Structures are given as structure tokens and as C-alpha cells.
Amino acid sequence: MRKTYLLNIEGKNRDRLLDASKHDIRKYVKRERSRALPAGVDFWDFDCKFGSNEATASGVHFAALMGLIDTVAQEGSEQFYVEIVTKHGHRTAKPQGAKNVATDDEDFDE
């Protein structure tokens, strides 16, 4: 998915356009994640780019995408560009010395 979203269209509410763009992105990701996985693939991963236009877009992590969209909207920009490309994801084993944060806080009392 490669698309430039306009946030200032005459006769349309800016907040509604922002919500529609986020919905469109989430809908695309949900559709891609529901596809059947090829043999040897653990999950669908995404390469993302974000910027004010296609020429200035830079690579970002998928989890940071919605926050960047909110930031652009708060700054008053008129448009933003999003590129999301699906790729194969492979899980890797955790190192032996890595600790699980959830089990290390056993002395936590509520």
C-alpha cells in the first residue's frame, strides 16, 4: 500500500479525514494478516515508510505509525504519505540469559 492522504479537502471535516485514513491503514493491515502463511513463515511483518510526501518518506516501525500520523495532524500539515509493504516474518529464539519481565516482578503486591 502506497498512498498520500490529504487532510484538507474543501467541504470535509479534517478530523473525519484523519480518522478515515487511520481506518484505511488498519483495514489494510488486518486484510494482509488474515492471508494464509506460506510454508516456513511464522507471521506477516511490515516494512513501513512515512513522510510528508513520497520523496521525503523514511523507514519507521509499524508500531510508531499511528503516533506519527497524530503528530503530523497536530502540526497542521495538509497531507502525509504512508507506504506499507508486507514481508515474511520469522520468529527467533530468545537468548538464554534474557529474563522475562512479567515473572521477575513476583514481589509486586496490589
mmCIF file with all atom_site columns, C-alpha atoms in Angstrom:
data_model
loop_
_atom_site.group_PDB
_atom_site.id
_atom_site.type_symbol
_atom_site.label_atom_id
_atom_site.label_alt_id
_atom_site.label_comp_id
_atom_site.label_asym_id
_atom_site.label_entity_id
_atom_site.label_seq_id
_atom_site.pdbx_PDB_ins_code
_atom_site.Cartn_x
_atom_site.Cartn_y
_atom_site.Cartn_z
_atom_site.occupancy
_atom_site.B_iso_or_equiv
_atom_site.pdbx_formal_charge
_atom_site.auth_seq_id
_atom_site.auth_comp_id
_atom_site.auth_asym_id
_atom_site.auth_atom_id
_atom_site.pdbx_PDB_model_num
ATOM 1   C CA . MET A 1 1   ? 0.000   0.000   0.000  1.00 0.00 ? 1   MET A CA 1
ATOM 2   C CA . ARG A 1 2   ? 1.449   3.308   -1.085 1.00 0.00 ? 2   ARG A CA 1
ATOM 3   C CA . LYS A 1 3   ? -0.801  6.286   -0.574 1.00 0.00 ? 3   LYS A CA 1
ATOM 4   C CA . THR A 1 4   ? -0.811  10.019  0.095  1.00 0.00 ? 4   THR A CA 1
ATOM 5   C CA . TYR A 1 5   ? -3.622  11.092  2.407  1.00 0.00 ? 5   TYR A CA 1
ATOM 6   C CA . LEU A 1 6   ? -4.953  14.646  2.132  1.00 0.00 ? 6   LEU A CA 1
ATOM 7   C CA . LEU A 1 7   ? -6.138  16.223  5.377  1.00 0.00 ? 7   LEU A CA 1
ATOM 8   C CA . ASN A 1 8   ? -7.578  19.458  3.972  1.00 0.00 ? 8   ASN A CA 1
ATOM 9   C CA . ILE A 1 9   ? -10.346 18.806  1.463  1.00 0.00 ? 9   ILE A CA 1
ATOM 10  C CA . GLU A 1 10  ? -12.939 21.515  0.974  1.00 0.00 ? 10  GLU A CA 1
ATOM 11  C CA . GLY A 1 11  ? -16.315 20.544  2.409  1.00 0.00 ? 11  GLY A CA 1
ATOM 12  C CA . LYS A 1 12  ? -14.915 17.722  4.584  1.00 0.00 ? 12  LYS A CA 1
ATOM 13  C CA . ASN A 1 13  ? -14.057 17.773  8.265  1.00 0.00 ? 13  ASN A CA 1
ATOM 14  C CA . ARG A 1 14  ? -10.318 17.429  8.927  1.00 0.00 ? 14  ARG A CA 1
ATOM 15  C CA . ASP A 1 15  ? -10.855 15.117  11.915 1.00 0.00 ? 15  ASP A CA 1
ATOM 16  C CA . ARG A 1 16  ? -13.044 12.794  9.840  1.00 0.00 ? 16  ARG A CA 1
ATOM 17  C CA . LEU A 1 17  ? -10.385 12.620  7.124  1.00 0.00 ? 17  LEU A CA 1
ATOM 18  C CA . LEU A 1 18  ? -7.782  11.755  9.761  1.00 0.00 ? 18  LEU A CA 1
ATOM 19  C CA . ASP A 1 19  ? -9.984  9.005   11.195 1.00 0.00 ? 19  ASP A CA 1
ATOM 20  C CA . ALA A 1 20  ? -10.724 7.668   7.708  1.00 0.00 ? 20  ALA A CA 1
ATOM 21  C CA . SER A 1 21  ? -7.021  7.462   6.872  1.00 0.00 ? 21  SER A CA 1
ATOM 22  C CA . LYS A 1 22  ? -6.261  5.553   10.089 1.00 0.00 ? 22  LYS A CA 1
ATOM 23  C CA . HIS A 1 23  ? -9.188  3.213   9.418  1.00 0.00 ? 23  HIS A CA 1
ATOM 24  C CA . ASP A 1 24  ? -7.930  2.579   5.888  1.00 0.00 ? 24  ASP A CA 1
ATOM 25  C CA . ILE A 1 25  ? -4.449  1.677   7.174  1.00 0.00 ? 25  ILE A CA 1
ATOM 26  C CA . ARG A 1 26  ? -5.794  -0.629  9.897  1.00 0.00 ? 26  ARG A CA 1
ATOM 27  C CA . LYS A 1 27  ? -8.153  -2.306  7.404  1.00 0.00 ? 27  LYS A CA 1
ATOM 28  C CA . TYR A 1 28  ? -5.259  -2.974  5.003  1.00 0.00 ? 28  TYR A CA 1
ATOM 29  C CA . VAL A 1 29  ? -3.085  -4.466  7.753  1.00 0.00 ? 29  VAL A CA 1
ATOM 30  C CA . LYS A 1 30  ? -5.923  -6.669  9.010  1.00 0.00 ? 30  LYS A CA 1
ATOM 31  C CA . ARG A 1 31  ? -6.573  -7.945  5.479  1.00 0.00 ? 31  ARG A CA 1
ATOM 32  C CA . GLU A 1 32  ? -2.873  -8.718  4.938  1.00 0.00 ? 32  GLU A CA 1
ATOM 33  C CA . ARG A 1 33  ? -2.531  -10.506 8.282  1.00 0.00 ? 33  ARG A CA 1
ATOM 34  C CA . SER A 1 34  ? -5.519  -12.742 7.504  1.00 0.00 ? 34  SER A CA 1
ATOM 35  C CA . ARG A 1 35  ? -3.903  -14.151 4.354  1.00 0.00 ? 35  ARG A CA 1
ATOM 36  C CA . ALA A 1 36  ? -2.628  -17.743 4.501  1.00 0.00 ? 36  ALA A CA 1
ATOM 37  C CA . LEU A 1 37  ? 1.031   -18.034 5.500  1.00 0.00 ? 37  LEU A CA 1
ATOM 38  C CA . PRO A 1 38  ? 3.450   -19.731 3.097  1.00 0.00 ? 38  PRO A CA 1
ATOM 39  C CA . ALA A 1 39  ? 5.422   -22.757 4.313  1.00 0.00 ? 39  ALA A CA 1
ATOM 40  C CA . GLY A 1 40  ? 8.262   -21.797 6.649  1.00 0.00 ? 40  GLY A CA 1
ATOM 41  C CA . VAL A 1 41  ? 6.837   -18.372 7.553  1.00 0.00 ? 41  VAL A CA 1
ATOM 42  C CA . ASP A 1 42  ? 5.759   -17.603 11.134 1.00 0.00 ? 42  ASP A CA 1
ATOM 43  C CA . PHE A 1 43  ? 3.867   -14.321 10.664 1.00 0.00 ? 43  PHE A CA 1
ATOM 44  C CA . TRP A 1 44  ? 3.322   -11.373 8.338  1.00 0.00 ? 44  TRP A CA 1
ATOM 45  C CA . ASP A 1 45  ? 5.658   -8.463  9.029  1.00 0.00 ? 45  ASP A CA 1
ATOM 46  C CA . PHE A 1 46  ? 5.547   -4.965  7.543  1.00 0.00 ? 46  PHE A CA 1
ATOM 47  C CA . ASP A 1 47  ? 8.139   -2.551  6.157  1.00 0.00 ? 47  ASP A CA 1
ATOM 48  C CA . CYS A 1 48  ? 6.797   0.977   6.638  1.00 0.00 ? 48  CYS A CA 1
ATOM 49  C CA . LYS A 1 49  ? 7.764   4.403   5.359  1.00 0.00 ? 49  LYS A CA 1
ATOM 50  C CA . PHE A 1 50  ? 6.231   7.672   6.482  1.00 0.00 ? 50  PHE A CA 1
ATOM 51  C CA . GLY A 1 51  ? 6.691   11.300  5.493  1.00 0.00 ? 51  GLY A CA 1
ATOM 52  C CA . SER A 1 52  ? 5.018   14.475  4.323  1.00 0.00 ? 52  SER A CA 1
ATOM 53  C CA . ASN A 1 53  ? 5.349   13.236  0.726  1.00 0.00 ? 53  ASN A CA 1
ATOM 54  C CA . GLU A 1 54  ? 6.810   10.292  -1.164 1.00 0.00 ? 54  GLU A CA 1
ATOM 55  C CA . ALA A 1 55  ? 10.202  11.923  -1.709 1.00 0.00 ? 55  ALA A CA 1
ATOM 56  C CA . THR A 1 56  ? 10.799  12.657  1.996  1.00 0.00 ? 56  THR A CA 1
ATOM 57  C CA . ALA A 1 57  ? 9.439   9.380   3.397  1.00 0.00 ? 57  ALA A CA 1
ATOM 58  C CA . SER A 1 58  ? 11.756  7.444   5.692  1.00 0.00 ? 58  SER A CA 1
ATOM 59  C CA . GLY A 1 59  ? 11.559  3.998   7.246  1.00 0.00 ? 59  GLY A CA 1
ATOM 60  C CA . VAL A 1 60  ? 9.626   3.694   10.522 1.00 0.00 ? 60  VAL A CA 1
ATOM 61  C CA . HIS A 1 61  ? 8.479   0.852   12.748 1.00 0.00 ? 61  HIS A CA 1
ATOM 62  C CA . PHE A 1 62  ? 4.850   -0.178  12.262 1.00 0.00 ? 62  PHE A CA 1
ATOM 63  C CA . ALA A 1 63  ? 4.017   0.382   15.950 1.00 0.00 ? 63  ALA A CA 1
ATOM 64  C CA . ALA A 1 64  ? 5.043   4.052   15.681 1.00 0.00 ? 64  ALA A CA 1
ATOM 65  C CA . LEU A 1 65  ? 2.941   4.769   12.596 1.00 0.00 ? 65  LEU A CA 1
ATOM 66  C CA . MET A 1 66  ? -0.300  5.951   14.256 1.00 0.00 ? 66  MET A CA 1
ATOM 67  C CA . GLY A 1 67  ? 1.621   8.222   16.624 1.00 0.00 ? 67  GLY A CA 1
ATOM 68  C CA . LEU A 1 68  ? 3.398   9.835   13.680 1.00 0.00 ? 68  LEU A CA 1
ATOM 69  C CA . ILE A 1 69  ? 0.078   10.403  11.929 1.00 0.00 ? 69  ILE A CA 1
ATOM 70  C CA . ASP A 1 70  ? -1.290  12.128  15.044 1.00 0.00 ? 70  ASP A CA 1
ATOM 71  C CA . THR A 1 71  ? 1.826   14.301  15.252 1.00 0.00 ? 71  THR A CA 1
ATOM 72  C CA . VAL A 1 72  ? 1.502   15.397  11.616 1.00 0.00 ? 72  VAL A CA 1
ATOM 73  C CA . ALA A 1 73  ? -2.177  16.238  12.149 1.00 0.00 ? 73  ALA A CA 1
ATOM 74  C CA . GLN A 1 74  ? -1.418  18.304  15.270 1.00 0.00 ? 74  GLN A CA 1
ATOM 75  C CA . GLU A 1 75  ? 1.267   20.244  13.397 1.00 0.00 ? 75  GLU A CA 1
ATOM 76  C CA . GLY A 1 76  ? -1.345  21.264  10.831 1.00 0.00 ? 76  GLY A CA 1
ATOM 77  C CA . SER A 1 77  ? 0.146   19.569  7.789  1.00 0.00 ? 77  SER A CA 1
ATOM 78  C CA . GLU A 1 78  ? -2.041  19.268  4.719  1.00 0.00 ? 78  GLU A CA 1
ATOM 79  C CA . GLN A 1 79  ? -1.026  15.730  3.749  1.00 0.00 ? 79  GLN A CA 1
ATOM 80  C CA . PHE A 1 80  ? 1.077   12.707  4.650  1.00 0.00 ? 80  PHE A CA 1
ATOM 81  C CA . TYR A 1 81  ? 2.462   9.710   2.763  1.00 0.00 ? 81  TYR A CA 1
ATOM 82  C CA . VAL A 1 82  ? 2.340   6.117   4.026  1.00 0.00 ? 82  VAL A CA 1
ATOM 83  C CA . GLU A 1 83  ? 3.942   3.061   2.460  1.00 0.00 ? 83  GLU A CA 1
ATOM 84  C CA . ILE A 1 84  ? 3.308   -0.370  3.979  1.00 0.00 ? 84  ILE A CA 1
ATOM 85  C CA . VAL A 1 85  ? 4.844   -3.420  2.313  1.00 0.00 ? 85  VAL A CA 1
ATOM 86  C CA . THR A 1 86  ? 4.114   -6.921  3.590  1.00 0.00 ? 86  THR A CA 1
ATOM 87  C CA . LYS A 1 87  ? 7.050   -9.277  4.124  1.00 0.00 ? 87  LYS A CA 1
ATOM 88  C CA . HIS A 1 88  ? 7.615   -12.712 5.618  1.00 0.00 ? 88  HIS A CA 1
ATOM 89  C CA . GLY A 1 89  ? 8.391   -12.789 9.345  1.00 0.00 ? 89  GLY A CA 1
ATOM 90  C CA . HIS A 1 90  ? 10.438  -15.446 11.119 1.00 0.00 ? 90  HIS A CA 1
ATOM 91  C CA . ARG A 1 91  ? 10.472  -15.798 14.892 1.00 0.00 ? 91  ARG A CA 1
ATOM 92  C CA . THR A 1 92  ? 13.814  -16.082 16.631 1.00 0.00 ? 92  THR A CA 1
ATOM 93  C CA . ALA A 1 93  ? 14.535  -17.789 19.941 1.00 0.00 ? 93  ALA A CA 1
ATOM 94  C CA . LYS A 1 94  ? 15.246  -15.618 22.980 1.00 0.00 ? 94  LYS A CA 1
ATOM 95  C CA . PRO A 1 95  ? 18.842  -15.704 24.265 1.00 0.00 ? 95  PRO A CA 1
ATOM 96  C CA . GLN A 1 96  ? 19.434  -17.948 27.283 1.00 0.00 ? 96  GLN A CA 1
ATOM 97  C CA . GLY A 1 97  ? 20.336  -15.009 29.554 1.00 0.00 ? 97  GLY A CA 1
ATOM 98  C CA . ALA A 1 98  ? 17.197  -12.980 28.751 1.00 0.00 ? 98  ALA A CA 1
ATOM 99  C CA . LYS A 1 99  ? 14.765  -12.520 31.624 1.00 0.00 ? 99  LYS A CA 1
ATOM 100 C CA . ASN A 1 100 ? 11.008  -12.415 31.359 1.00 0.00 ? 100 ASN A CA 1
ATOM 101 C CA . VAL A 1 101 ? 9.829   -9.104  32.842 1.00 0.00 ? 101 VAL A CA 1
ATOM 102 C CA . ALA A 1 102 ? 6.402   -10.448 33.793 1.00 0.00 ? 102 ALA A CA 1
ATOM 103 C CA . THR A 1 103 ? 7.767   -13.216 36.040 1.00 0.00 ? 103 THR A CA 1
ATOM 104 C CA . ASP A 1 104 ? 10.570  -11.154 37.602 1.00 0.00 ? 104 ASP A CA 1
ATOM 105 C CA . ASP A 1 105 ? 8.092   -8.915  39.461 1.00 0.00 ? 105 ASP A CA 1
ATOM 106 C CA . GLU A 1 106 ? 6.739   -11.645 41.737 1.00 0.00 ? 106 GLU A CA 1
ATOM 107 C CA . ASP A 1 107 ? 7.031   -9.495  44.841 1.00 0.00 ? 107 ASP A CA 1
ATOM 108 C CA . PHE A 1 108 ? 4.609   -6.939  43.354 1.00 0.00 ? 108 PHE A CA 1
ATOM 109 C CA . ASP A 1 109 ? 1.609   -6.544  45.674 1.00 0.00 ? 109 ASP A CA 1
ATOM 110 C CA . GLU A 1 110 ? -1.585  -4.764  44.757 1.00 0.00 ? 110 GLU A CA 1
#
